[in-house]
Structure formats: structure tokens, C-alpha cells
mmCIF file of C-alpha atoms and ligand atoms in Angstrom:
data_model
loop_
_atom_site.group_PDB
_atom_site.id
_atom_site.type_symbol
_atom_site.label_atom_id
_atom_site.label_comp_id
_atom_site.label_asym_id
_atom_site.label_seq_id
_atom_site.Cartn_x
_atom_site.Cartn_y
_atom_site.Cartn_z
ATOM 1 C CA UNK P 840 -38.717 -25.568 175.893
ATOM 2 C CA UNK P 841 -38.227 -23.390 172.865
ATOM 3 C CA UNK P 842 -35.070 -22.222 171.741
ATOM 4 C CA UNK P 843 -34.401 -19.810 168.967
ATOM 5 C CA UNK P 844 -31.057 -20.002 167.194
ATOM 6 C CA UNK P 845 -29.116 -17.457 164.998
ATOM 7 C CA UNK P 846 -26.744 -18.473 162.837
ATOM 8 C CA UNK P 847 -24.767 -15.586 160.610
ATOM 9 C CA UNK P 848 -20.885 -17.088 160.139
ATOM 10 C CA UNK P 849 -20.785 -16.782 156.267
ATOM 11 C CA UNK P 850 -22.891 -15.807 153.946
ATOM 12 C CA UNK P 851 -26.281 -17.075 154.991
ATOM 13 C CA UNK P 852 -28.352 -15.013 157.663
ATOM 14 C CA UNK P 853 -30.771 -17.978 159.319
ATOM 15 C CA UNK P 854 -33.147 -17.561 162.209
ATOM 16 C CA UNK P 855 -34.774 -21.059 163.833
ATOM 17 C CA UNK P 856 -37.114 -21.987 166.677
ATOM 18 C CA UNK P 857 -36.899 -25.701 167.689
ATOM 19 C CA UNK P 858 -39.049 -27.315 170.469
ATOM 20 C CA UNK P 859 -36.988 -29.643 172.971
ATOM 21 C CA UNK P 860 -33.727 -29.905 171.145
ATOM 22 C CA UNK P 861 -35.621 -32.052 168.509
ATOM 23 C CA UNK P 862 -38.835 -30.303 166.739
ATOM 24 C CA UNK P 863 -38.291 -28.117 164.129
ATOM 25 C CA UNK P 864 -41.125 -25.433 164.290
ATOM 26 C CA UNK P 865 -39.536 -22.975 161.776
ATOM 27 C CA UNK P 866 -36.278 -22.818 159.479
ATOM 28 C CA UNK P 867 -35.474 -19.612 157.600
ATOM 29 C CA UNK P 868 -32.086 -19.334 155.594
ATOM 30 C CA UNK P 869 -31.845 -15.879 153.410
ATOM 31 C CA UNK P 870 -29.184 -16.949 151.105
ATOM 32 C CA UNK P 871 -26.397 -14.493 149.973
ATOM 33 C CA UNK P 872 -25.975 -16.276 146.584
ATOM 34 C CA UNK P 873 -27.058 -13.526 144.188
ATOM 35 C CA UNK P 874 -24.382 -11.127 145.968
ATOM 36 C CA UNK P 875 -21.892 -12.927 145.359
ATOM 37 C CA UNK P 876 -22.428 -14.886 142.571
ATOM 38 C CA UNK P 877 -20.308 -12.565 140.110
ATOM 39 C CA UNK P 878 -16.945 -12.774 142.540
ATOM 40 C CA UNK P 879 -17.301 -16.448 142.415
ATOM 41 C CA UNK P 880 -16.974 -16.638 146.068
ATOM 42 C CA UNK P 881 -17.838 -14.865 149.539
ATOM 43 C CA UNK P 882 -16.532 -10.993 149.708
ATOM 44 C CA UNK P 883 -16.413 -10.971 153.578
ATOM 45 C CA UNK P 884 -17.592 -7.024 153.406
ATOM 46 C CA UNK P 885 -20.665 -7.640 151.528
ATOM 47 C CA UNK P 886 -21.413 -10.535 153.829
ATOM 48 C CA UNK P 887 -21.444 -8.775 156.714
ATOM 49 C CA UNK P 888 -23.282 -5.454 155.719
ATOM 50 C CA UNK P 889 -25.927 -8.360 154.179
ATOM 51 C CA UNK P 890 -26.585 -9.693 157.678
ATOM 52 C CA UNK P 891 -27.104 -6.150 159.269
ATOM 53 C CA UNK P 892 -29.808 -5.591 156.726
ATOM 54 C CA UNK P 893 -31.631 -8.282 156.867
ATOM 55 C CA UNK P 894 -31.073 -10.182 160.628
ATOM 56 C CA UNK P 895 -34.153 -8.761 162.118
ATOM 57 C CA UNK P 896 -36.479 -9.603 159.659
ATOM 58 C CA UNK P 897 -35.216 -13.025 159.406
ATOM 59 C CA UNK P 898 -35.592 -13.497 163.120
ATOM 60 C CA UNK P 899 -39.180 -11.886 162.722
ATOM 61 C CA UNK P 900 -40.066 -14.559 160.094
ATOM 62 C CA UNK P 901 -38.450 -17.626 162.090
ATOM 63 C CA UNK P 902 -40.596 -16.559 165.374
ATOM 64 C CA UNK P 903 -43.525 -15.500 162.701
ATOM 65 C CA UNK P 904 -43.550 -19.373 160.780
ATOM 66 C CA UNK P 905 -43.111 -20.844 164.283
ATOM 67 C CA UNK P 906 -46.821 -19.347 165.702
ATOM 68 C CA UNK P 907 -44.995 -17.793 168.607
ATOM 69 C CA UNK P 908 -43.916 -14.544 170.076
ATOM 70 C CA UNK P 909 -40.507 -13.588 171.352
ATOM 71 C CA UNK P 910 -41.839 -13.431 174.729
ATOM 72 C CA UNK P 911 -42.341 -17.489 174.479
ATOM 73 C CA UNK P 912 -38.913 -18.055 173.701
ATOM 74 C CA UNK P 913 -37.082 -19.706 176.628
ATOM 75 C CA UNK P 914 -33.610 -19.424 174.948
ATOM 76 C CA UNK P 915 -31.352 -17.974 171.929
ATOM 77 C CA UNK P 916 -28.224 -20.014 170.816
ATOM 78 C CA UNK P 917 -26.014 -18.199 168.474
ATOM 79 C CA UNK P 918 -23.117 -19.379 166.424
ATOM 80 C CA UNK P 919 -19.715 -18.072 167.789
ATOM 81 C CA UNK P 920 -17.331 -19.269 165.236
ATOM 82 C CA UNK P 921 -15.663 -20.611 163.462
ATOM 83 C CA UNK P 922 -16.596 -18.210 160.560
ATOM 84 C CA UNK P 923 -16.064 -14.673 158.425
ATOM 85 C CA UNK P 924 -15.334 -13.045 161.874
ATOM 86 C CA UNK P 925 -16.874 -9.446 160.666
ATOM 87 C CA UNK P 926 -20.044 -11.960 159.637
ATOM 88 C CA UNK P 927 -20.114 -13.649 163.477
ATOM 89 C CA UNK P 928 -19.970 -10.081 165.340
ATOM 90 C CA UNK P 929 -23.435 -9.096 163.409
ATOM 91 C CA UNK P 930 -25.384 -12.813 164.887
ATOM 92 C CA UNK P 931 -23.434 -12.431 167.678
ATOM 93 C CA UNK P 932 -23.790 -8.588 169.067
ATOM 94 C CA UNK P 933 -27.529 -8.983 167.653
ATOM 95 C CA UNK P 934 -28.369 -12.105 169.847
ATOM 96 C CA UNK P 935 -26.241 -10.605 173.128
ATOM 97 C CA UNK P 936 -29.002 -7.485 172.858
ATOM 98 C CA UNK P 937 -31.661 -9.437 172.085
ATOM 99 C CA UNK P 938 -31.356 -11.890 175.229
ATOM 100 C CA UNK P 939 -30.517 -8.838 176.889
ATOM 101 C CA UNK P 940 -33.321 -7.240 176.375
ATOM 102 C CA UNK P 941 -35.802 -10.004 176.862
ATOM 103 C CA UNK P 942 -33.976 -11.661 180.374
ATOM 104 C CA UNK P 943 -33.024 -15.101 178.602
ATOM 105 C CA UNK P 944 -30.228 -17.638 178.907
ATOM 106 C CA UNK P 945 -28.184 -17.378 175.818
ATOM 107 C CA UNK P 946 -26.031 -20.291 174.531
ATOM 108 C CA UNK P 947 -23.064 -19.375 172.230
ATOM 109 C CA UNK P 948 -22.557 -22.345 169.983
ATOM 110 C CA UNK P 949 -19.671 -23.718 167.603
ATOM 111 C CA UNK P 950 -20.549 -24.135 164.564
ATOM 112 C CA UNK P 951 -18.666 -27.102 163.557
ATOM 113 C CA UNK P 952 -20.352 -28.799 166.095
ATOM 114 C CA UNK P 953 -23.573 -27.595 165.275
ATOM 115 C CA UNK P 954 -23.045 -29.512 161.745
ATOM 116 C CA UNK P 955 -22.531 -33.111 163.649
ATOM 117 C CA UNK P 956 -25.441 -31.921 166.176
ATOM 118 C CA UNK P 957 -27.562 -32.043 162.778
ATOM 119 C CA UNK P 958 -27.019 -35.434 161.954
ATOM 120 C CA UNK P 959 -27.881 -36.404 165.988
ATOM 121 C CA UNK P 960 -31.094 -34.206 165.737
ATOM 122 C CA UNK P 961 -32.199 -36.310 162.320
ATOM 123 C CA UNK P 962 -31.055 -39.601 164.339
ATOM 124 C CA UNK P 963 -31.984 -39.533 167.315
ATOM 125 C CA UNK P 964 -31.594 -43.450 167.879
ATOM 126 C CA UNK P 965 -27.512 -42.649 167.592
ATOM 127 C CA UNK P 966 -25.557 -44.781 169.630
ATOM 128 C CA UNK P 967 -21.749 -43.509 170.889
ATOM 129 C CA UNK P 968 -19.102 -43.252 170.896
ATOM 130 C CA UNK P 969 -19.313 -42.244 167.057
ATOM 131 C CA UNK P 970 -16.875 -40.810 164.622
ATOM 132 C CA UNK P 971 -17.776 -37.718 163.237
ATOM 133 C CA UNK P 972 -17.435 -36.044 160.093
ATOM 134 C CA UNK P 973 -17.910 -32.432 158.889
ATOM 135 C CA UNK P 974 -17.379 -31.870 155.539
ATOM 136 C CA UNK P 975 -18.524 -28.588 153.882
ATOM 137 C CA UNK P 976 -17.324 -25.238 152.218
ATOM 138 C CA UNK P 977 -15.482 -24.141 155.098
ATOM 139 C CA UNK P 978 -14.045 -27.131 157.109
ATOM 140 C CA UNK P 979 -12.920 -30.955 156.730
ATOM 141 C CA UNK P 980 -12.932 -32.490 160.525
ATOM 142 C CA UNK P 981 -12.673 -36.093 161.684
ATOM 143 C CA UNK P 982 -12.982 -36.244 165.120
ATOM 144 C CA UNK P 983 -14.151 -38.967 168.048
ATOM 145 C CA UNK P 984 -17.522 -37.932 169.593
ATOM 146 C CA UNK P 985 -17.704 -39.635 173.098
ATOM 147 C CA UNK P 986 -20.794 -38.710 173.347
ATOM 148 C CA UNK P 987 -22.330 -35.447 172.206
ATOM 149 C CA UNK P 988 -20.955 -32.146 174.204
ATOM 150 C CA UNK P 989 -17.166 -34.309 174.333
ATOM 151 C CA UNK P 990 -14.769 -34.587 171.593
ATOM 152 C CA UNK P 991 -11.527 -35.732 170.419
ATOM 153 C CA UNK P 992 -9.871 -34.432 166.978
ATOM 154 C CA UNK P 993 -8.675 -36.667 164.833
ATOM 155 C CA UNK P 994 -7.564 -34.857 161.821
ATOM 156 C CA UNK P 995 -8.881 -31.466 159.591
ATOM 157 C CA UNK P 996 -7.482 -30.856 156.314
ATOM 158 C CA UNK P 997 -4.363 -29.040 155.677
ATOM 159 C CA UNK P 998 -5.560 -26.700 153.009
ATOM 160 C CA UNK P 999 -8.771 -26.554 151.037
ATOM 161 C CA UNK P 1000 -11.964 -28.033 152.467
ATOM 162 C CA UNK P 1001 -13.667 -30.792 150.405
ATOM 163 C CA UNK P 1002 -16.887 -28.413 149.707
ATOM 164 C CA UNK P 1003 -14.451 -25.915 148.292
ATOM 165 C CA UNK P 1004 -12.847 -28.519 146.096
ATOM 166 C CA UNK P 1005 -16.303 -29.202 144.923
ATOM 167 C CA UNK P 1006 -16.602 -24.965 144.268
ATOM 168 C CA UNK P 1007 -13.174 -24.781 142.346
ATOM 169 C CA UNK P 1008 -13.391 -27.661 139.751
ATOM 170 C CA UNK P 1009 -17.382 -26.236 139.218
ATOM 171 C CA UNK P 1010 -16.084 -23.128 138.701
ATOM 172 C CA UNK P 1011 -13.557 -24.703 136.025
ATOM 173 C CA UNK P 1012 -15.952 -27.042 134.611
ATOM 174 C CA UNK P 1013 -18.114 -23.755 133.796
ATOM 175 C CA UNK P 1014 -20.421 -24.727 135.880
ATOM 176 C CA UNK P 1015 -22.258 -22.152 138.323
ATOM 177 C CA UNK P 1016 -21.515 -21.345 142.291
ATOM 178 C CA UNK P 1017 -22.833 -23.439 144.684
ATOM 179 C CA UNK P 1018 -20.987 -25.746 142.618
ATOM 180 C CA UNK P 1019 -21.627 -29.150 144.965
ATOM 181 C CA UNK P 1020 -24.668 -29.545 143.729
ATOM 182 C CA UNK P 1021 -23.698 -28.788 140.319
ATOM 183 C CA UNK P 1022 -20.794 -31.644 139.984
ATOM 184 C CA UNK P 1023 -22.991 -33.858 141.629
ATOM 185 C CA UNK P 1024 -25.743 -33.708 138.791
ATOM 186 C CA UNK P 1025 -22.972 -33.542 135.724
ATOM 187 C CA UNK P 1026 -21.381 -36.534 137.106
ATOM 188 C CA UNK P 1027 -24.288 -38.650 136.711
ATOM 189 C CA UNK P 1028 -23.813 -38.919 132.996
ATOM 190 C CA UNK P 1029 -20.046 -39.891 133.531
ATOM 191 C CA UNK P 1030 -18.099 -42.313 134.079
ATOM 192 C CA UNK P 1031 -15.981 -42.416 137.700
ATOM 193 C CA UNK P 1032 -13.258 -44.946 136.324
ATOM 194 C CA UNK P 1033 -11.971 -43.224 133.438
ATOM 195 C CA UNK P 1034 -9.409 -40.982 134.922
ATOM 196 C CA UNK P 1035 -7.550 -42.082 137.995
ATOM 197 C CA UNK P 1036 -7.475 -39.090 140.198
ATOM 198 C CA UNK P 1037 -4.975 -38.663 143.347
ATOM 199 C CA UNK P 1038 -6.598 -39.392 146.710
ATOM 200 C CA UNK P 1039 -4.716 -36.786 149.691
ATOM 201 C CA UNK P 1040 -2.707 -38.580 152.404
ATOM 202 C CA UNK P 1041 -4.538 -41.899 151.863
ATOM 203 C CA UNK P 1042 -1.213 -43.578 152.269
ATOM 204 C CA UNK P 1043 -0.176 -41.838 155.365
ATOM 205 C CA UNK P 1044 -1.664 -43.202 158.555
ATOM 206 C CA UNK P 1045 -2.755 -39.435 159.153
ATOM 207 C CA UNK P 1046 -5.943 -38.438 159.932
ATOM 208 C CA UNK P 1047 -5.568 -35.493 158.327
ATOM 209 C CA UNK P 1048 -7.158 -34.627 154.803
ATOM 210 C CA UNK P 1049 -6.072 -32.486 151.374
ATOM 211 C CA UNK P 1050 -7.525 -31.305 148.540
ATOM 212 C CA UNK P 1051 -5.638 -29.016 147.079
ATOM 213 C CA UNK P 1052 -3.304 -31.467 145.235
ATOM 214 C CA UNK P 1053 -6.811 -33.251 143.438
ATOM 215 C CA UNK P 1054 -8.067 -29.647 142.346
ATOM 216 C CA UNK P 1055 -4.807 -29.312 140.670
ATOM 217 C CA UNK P 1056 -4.547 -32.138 138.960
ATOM 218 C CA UNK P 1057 -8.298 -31.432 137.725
ATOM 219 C CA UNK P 1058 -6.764 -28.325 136.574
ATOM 220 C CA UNK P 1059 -3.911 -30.021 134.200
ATOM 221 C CA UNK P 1060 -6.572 -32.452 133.176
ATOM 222 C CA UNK P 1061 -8.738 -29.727 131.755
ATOM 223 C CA UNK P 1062 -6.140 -27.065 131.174
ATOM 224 C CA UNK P 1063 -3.548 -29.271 130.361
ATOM 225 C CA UNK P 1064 0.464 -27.784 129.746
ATOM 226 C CA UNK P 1065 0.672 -27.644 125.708
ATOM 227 C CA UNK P 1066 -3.052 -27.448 125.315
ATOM 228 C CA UNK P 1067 -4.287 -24.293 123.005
ATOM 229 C CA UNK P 1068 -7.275 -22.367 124.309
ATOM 230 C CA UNK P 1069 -8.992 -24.214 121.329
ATOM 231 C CA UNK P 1070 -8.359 -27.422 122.886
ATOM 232 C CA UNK P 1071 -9.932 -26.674 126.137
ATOM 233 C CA UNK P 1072 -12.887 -25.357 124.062
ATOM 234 C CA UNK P 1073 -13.009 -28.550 122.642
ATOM 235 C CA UNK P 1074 -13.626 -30.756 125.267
ATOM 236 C CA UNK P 1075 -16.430 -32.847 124.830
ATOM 237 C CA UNK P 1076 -20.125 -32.836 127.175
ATOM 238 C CA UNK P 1077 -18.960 -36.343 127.605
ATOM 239 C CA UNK P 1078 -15.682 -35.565 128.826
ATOM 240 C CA UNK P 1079 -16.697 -32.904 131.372
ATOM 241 C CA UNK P 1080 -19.015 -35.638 132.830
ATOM 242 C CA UNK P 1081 -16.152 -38.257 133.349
ATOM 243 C CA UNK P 1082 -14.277 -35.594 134.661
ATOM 244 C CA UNK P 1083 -16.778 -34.936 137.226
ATOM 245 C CA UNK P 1084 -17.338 -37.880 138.027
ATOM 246 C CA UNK P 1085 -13.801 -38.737 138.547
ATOM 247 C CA UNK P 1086 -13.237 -35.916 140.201
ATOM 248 C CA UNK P 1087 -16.170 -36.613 142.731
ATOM 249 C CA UNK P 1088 -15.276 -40.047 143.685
ATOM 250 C CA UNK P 1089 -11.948 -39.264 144.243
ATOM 251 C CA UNK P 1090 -12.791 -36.135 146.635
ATOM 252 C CA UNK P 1091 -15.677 -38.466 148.227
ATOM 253 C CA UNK P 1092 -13.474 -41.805 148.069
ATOM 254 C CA UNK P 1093 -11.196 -40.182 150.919
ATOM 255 C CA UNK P 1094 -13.509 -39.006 153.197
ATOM 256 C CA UNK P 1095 -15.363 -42.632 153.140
ATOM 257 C CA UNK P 1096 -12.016 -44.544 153.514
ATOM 258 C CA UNK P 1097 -10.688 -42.309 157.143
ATOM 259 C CA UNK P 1098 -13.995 -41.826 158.596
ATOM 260 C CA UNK P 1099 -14.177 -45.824 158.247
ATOM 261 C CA UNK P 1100 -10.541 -46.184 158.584
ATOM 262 C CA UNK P 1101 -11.757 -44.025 162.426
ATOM 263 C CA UNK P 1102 -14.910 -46.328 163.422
ATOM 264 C CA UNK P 1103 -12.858 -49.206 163.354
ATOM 265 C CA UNK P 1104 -9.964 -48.103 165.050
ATOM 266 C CA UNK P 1105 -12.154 -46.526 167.887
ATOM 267 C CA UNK P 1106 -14.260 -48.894 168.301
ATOM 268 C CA UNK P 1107 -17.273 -46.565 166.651
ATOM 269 C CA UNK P 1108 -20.903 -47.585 167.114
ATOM 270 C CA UNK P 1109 -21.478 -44.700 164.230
ATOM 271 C CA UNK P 1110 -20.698 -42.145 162.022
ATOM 272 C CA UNK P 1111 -22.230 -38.975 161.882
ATOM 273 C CA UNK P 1112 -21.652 -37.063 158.618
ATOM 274 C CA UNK P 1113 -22.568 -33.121 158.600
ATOM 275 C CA UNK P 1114 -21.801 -29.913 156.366
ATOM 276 C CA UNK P 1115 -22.888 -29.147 153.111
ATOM 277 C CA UNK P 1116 -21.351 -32.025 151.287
ATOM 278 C CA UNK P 1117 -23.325 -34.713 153.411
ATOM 279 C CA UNK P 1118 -26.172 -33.835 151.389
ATOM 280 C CA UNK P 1119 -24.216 -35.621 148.160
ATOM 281 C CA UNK P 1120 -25.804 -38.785 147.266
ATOM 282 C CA UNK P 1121 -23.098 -40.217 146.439
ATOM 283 C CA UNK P 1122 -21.523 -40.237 149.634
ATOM 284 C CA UNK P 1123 -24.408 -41.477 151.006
ATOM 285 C CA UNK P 1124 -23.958 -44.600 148.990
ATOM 286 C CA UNK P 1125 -20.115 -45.050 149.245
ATOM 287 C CA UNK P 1126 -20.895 -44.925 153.062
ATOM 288 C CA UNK P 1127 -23.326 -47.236 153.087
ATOM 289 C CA UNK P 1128 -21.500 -49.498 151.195
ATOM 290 C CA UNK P 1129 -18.497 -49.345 153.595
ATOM 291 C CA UNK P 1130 -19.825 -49.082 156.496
ATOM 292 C CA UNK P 1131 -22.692 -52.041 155.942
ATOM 293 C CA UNK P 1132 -19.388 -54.103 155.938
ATOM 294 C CA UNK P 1133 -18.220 -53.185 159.098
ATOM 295 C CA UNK P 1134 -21.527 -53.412 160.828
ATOM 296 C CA UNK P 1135 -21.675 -49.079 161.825
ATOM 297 C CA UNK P 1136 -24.260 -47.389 161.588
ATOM 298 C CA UNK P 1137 -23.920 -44.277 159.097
ATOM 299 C CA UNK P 1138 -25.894 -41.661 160.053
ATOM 300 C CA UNK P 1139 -26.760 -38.036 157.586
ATOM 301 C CA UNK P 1140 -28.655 -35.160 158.560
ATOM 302 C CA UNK P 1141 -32.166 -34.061 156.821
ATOM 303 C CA UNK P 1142 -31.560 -32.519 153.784
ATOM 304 C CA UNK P 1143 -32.699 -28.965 155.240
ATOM 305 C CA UNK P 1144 -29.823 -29.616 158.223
ATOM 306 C CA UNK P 1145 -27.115 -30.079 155.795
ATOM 307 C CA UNK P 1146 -26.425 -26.900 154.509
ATOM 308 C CA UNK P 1147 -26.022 -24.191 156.929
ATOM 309 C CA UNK P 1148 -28.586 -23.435 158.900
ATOM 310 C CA UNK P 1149 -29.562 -21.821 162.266
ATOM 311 C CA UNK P 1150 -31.760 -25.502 163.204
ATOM 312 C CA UNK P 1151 -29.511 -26.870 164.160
ATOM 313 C CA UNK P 1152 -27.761 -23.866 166.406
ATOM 314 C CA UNK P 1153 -31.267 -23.803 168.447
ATOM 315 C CA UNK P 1154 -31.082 -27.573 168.733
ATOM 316 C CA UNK P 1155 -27.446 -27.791 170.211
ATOM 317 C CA UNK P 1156 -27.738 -24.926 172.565
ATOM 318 C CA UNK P 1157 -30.753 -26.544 174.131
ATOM 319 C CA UNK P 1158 -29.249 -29.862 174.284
ATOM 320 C CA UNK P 1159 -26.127 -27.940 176.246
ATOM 321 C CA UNK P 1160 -28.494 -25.561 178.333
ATOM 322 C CA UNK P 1161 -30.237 -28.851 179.850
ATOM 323 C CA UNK P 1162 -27.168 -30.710 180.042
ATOM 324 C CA UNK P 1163 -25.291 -28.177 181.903
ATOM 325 C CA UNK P 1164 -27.277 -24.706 182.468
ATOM 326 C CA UNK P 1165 -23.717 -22.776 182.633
ATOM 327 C CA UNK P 1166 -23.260 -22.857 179.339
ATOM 328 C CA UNK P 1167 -25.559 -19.847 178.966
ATOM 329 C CA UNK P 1168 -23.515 -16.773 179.155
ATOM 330 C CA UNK P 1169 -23.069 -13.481 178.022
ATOM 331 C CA UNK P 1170 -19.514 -13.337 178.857
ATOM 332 C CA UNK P 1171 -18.083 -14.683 174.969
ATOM 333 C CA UNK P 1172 -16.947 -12.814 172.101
ATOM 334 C CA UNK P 1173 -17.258 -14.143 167.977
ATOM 335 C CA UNK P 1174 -14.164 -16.361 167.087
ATOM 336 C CA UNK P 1175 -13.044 -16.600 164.121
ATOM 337 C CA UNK P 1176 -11.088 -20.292 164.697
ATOM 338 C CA UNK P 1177 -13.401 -21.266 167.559
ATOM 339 C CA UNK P 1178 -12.824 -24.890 168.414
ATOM 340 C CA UNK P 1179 -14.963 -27.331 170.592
ATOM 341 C CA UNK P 1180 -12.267 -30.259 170.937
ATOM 342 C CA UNK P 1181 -11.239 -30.911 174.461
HETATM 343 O O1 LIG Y 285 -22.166 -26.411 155.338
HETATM 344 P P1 LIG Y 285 -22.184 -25.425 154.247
HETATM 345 O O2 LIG Y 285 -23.500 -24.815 153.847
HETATM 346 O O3 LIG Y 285 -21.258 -24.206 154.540
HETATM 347 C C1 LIG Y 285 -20.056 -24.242 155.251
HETATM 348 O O4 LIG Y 285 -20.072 -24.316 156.500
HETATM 349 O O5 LIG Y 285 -19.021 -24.190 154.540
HETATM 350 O O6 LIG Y 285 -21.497 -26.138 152.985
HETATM 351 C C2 LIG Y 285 -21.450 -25.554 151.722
HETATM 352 C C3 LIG Y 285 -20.538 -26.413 150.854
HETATM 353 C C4 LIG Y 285 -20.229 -25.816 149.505
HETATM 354 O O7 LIG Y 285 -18.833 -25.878 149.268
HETATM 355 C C5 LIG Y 285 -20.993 -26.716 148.526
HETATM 356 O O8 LIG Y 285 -20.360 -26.836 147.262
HETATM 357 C C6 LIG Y 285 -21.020 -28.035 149.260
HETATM 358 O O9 LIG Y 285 -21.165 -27.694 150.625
HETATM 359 N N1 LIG Y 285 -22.146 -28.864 148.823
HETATM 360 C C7 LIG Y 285 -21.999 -30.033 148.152
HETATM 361 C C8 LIG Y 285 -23.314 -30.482 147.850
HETATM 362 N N2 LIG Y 285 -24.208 -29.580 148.366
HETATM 363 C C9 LIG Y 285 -23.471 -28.595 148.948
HETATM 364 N N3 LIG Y 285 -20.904 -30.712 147.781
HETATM 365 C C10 LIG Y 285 -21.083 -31.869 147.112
HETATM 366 N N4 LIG Y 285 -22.293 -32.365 146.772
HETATM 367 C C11 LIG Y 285 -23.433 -31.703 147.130
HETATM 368 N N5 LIG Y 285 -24.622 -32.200 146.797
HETATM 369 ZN ZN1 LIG Y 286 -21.341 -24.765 157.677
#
């Protein structure tokens, strides 16, 4: 069965054709980045009018590098939510009148849920019930996964999300947007232990995450009260790097500590990481660290499935279509806070 998936909820337009839930025939992202670059983030406007221009022609590419035609597709998933909601409307409205038009089943998706999905479509030897976590620009979400399709939230964060914690201290650092990436290669020439950095709600018993109190603190570490502008010039390659690296651990440290704090509590066979910030190596190795401990598995998506992208949208609504065929419908508007918890 293929299944093409569409995926426009911020600022990337994707198209994807995937083969049985699993095999990825074709993966096209047109990135935004060069839009928005000079706003150092994602002018919602822009976004949008970007996905109009360019939706078909990514979707003409994605069935193009796949070797089939449209009229071999057996389904389109689409990402509902939750997203820029003027962004969702153009995937959305675009894959309602191209089902339409050809007589398929179409599967609207969440894409929260699509990010965990990832990390089950890399893993496909995943055992349940698993904790999840989905950690990107745009959300911070522990939950339960019974198995996949049922879920139980556990906590989200209460104001910034740990990808855009990653974009704020880049952005301070004077380092370029994406910043992730950009933290994550400065801080390998620091040092993590040299400045103690606040973990959010690590005390608390809450499953609940923030960020906003570590970005400021990164902020008086750089800015500093009493420090002249010729101060901050002065800061040293060196100490950027330990501030990076400080930063990062701290920002990663939490994240590793709930999502293990989770599988043990619940009884976990797993954790599935997804989002943007599950492609940080770091992570990767704080996890395994952890977890090895504890005897879960940890399990990351491919590279290519971190980030958003519309592979894993084709790969969850298949897996829901042959699970339960009534979750193809037309009936379903975009969401701007969709949710997929029960
Ligand atoms: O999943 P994603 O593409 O978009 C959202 O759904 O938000 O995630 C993008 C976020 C950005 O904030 C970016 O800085 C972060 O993921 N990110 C990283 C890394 N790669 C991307 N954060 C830390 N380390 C990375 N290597
Ligand atoms: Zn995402």
C-alpha cells in the first residue's frame, strides 16, 4: 500500500510516499530558512503564502523521486495540527482536493504524534508500553504510549519548548538560525561543568518541563547586570564554548532525567525520542547512559525523520488506515492545538 503524506504546519512544505507504513520511497522537505532567516524566527504570513507557492511542486517531486504516479497512490495523510494554523489550512485544503479529486481515503494526522511515529518507523523491533518524548522547536511532551494509536500525557512544558531554547541562546551566542545544530557543534570545544546552569522543575515531582528560566539565566551569564557592551564583546571563543556546553547539558540533562524518571515509574519497555532535538548527539549519549542502567531500550528516529518531515505523516496515517479504516475522513478541519491524548 502506498501512502503519500503532506506535511505544511510551520515553515517547511514536505511531500512523502512510503510503502506499507515502513519504506521510505521518497522524502522531499523545501525548507523556509532563507525567508526567514533575517526575522530570526517564523513570520506566520510568509509561511503560509510560501506553502501556496510551492505545495504542488513539492508533491510533484515526492510522487516524481518515488517512480510512481498519483493514480498509484492508495492514500494521502496530512498533518492537522498542532501548527501555524494559516500554515495547516494550505496542506490541509490542498490534500482535502486532492483526495477529492482522485477518490482516496485521506487520513488527517497529528503531528506530535507523527514525531514519536518516527522513532517506531526507524525501530520497528519497539516493544510497549513505551514512554515517549517529543522534543523540538515547537513542543516538549512526555507522555505514556500504550501502544501506538493510544496515549496518556504526562507532562508538556509550561513555556518555551527545548528546541526553542536551543534557537534563543544561538541567537545570543551570535550564532545563526537553526541554532540546534549550531550549539551542538560550539559545545564540543567546551567544557559542560564550568557553569552550573538551573535545570526546570527537576525538583518537583511534575512531569511537566521549562525552559524559559535556563534561557534567562544564559542571558545574565552573557549579558550580565553591570557588564559594559565592551565586556560582552570581550568574551572569549573559549567562553562561548563552555557556555554552550553548559547550556546544552543543562537543557538536555532534564529531558534525560523525566523521560527516565517516566520508564521506571510506568513500567516502560522503551523510550521513543522524536522532534528536531532527537537528532542531538548528545542526547543520544546521556540516554544511553541512563537508560543502559535501567535496562530500557532508547529508541531515536533516522536522522532524515527527526526534523520535520512529511515521512513520517504517510507512515502514521497508514499504520491508522489499517488499524482502523475510519480514520479516513474528510469531515476535519486544521487545528491549531490539535491533541492526540485520550
Ligand atoms: O521537529 P522540528 O523540525 O520542528 C518542530 O516541530 O518544531 O524541530 C526543530 C527544532 C529547532 O528548534 C532546532 O533548533 C532543534 O529542533 N534542533 C536541535 C538539533 N537539530 C535541530 N536542537 C539541538 N540539537 C540539534 N542537533
Ligand atoms: Zn515538528
Amino acid at each position: 500500500m502506498f501512502a503519500l503524506g503532506i506535511e505544511t504546519s510551520c515553515d517547511e512544505t514536505a511531500a512523502a510516499v512510503v510503502r506499507d507504513g515502513r519504506e521510505i520511497l521518497s522524502n522531499v522537505i523545501a525548507s523556509q530558512l532563507d525567508l526567514h532567516a533575517e526575522y530570526g524566527g517564523v513570520v506566520p504570513e510568509l509561511a503560509c503564502r510560501k506553502h501556496i507557492q510551492v505545495i504542488d511542486g513539492i508533491v510533484e517531486r515526492a510522487l516524481a523521486e518515488s517512480g510512481l504516479g498519483l493514480a498509484e497512490i492508495d492514500l494521502i495523510s496530512v498533518v492537522r495540527g498542532p501548527g501555524l494554523i494559516g500554515a495547516l489550512l494550505i496542506g490541509v485544503n490542498y490534500a482535502k482536493g486532492l483526495a477529492w479529486g482522485q477518490g482516496l481515503p485521506l487520513v488527517p494526522v497529528n503531528h506530535v504524534e507523527a514525531h514519536v511515529y518516527g522513532s517506531a518507523m526507524s525501530n520497528p523491533q519497539m516493544e510497549f508500553p513505551a514512554v515517549g518524548l517529543v522534543a523540538s522547536g515547537g513542543h516538549t511532551s512526555l507522555f505514556v504510549i500504550e501502544n501506538l494509536g493510544k496515549y496518556r500525557r504526562l507532562g508538556e512544558t509550561t513555556d518555551d519548548a527545548v528546541g526553542e531554547s536551543f534557537d534563543k541562546v544561538a541567537s545570543l551566542l551570535g550564532l545563526p538560525y537553526v541554532g540546534g545544530p549550531e550549539v551542538e557543534k560550539l559545545a564540543l570545544k567546551g567544557d559542560p561543568n564550568v557553569i552550573r546552569f538551573p535545570r526546570g522543575l527537576t525538583k518537583k515531582r511534575s512531569y511537566n518541563f521549562s525552559y524559559s528560566g535556563l534561557k534567562t539565566a544564559v542571558l545574565y551569564h552573557v549579558k550580565g547586570y553591570g557588564k559594559t557592551k565592551r565586556d560582552r564583546d570581550r568574551i572569549s571563543e573559549k567562553e562561548r564554548a563552555d557556555v554552550a556546553a553548559s547550556f546544552q547539558e543543562a537543557a538536555l540533562d532534564v529531558l534525560v532525567q523525566k523521560a527516565v524518571r517516566a520508564a521506571e515509574e510506568f513500567r516502560a519497555r522503551s523510550i521513543a525520542v522524536g522532534g528536531g532535538v532527537a537528532a542531538n548527539r548528545r542526547l543520544r549519549e546521556l540516554f544511553h547512559g541512563c537508560a543502559a542502567k535501567l535496562g530500557v531500550a532508547v529508541h531515536f528516529p533516522a536522522p532524515e525523520l527527526c526534523t520535520d518531515n512529511a515521512a513520517m505523516v504517510a507512515g502514521l496515517g497508514h499504520r491508522l488506515y489499517t488499524k482502523d479504516a475510519s480514520a479516513a475522513t474528510y469531515d476535519f478541519d486544521a487545528e491549531a492545538n490539535a491533541d492526540f491524548f485520550q
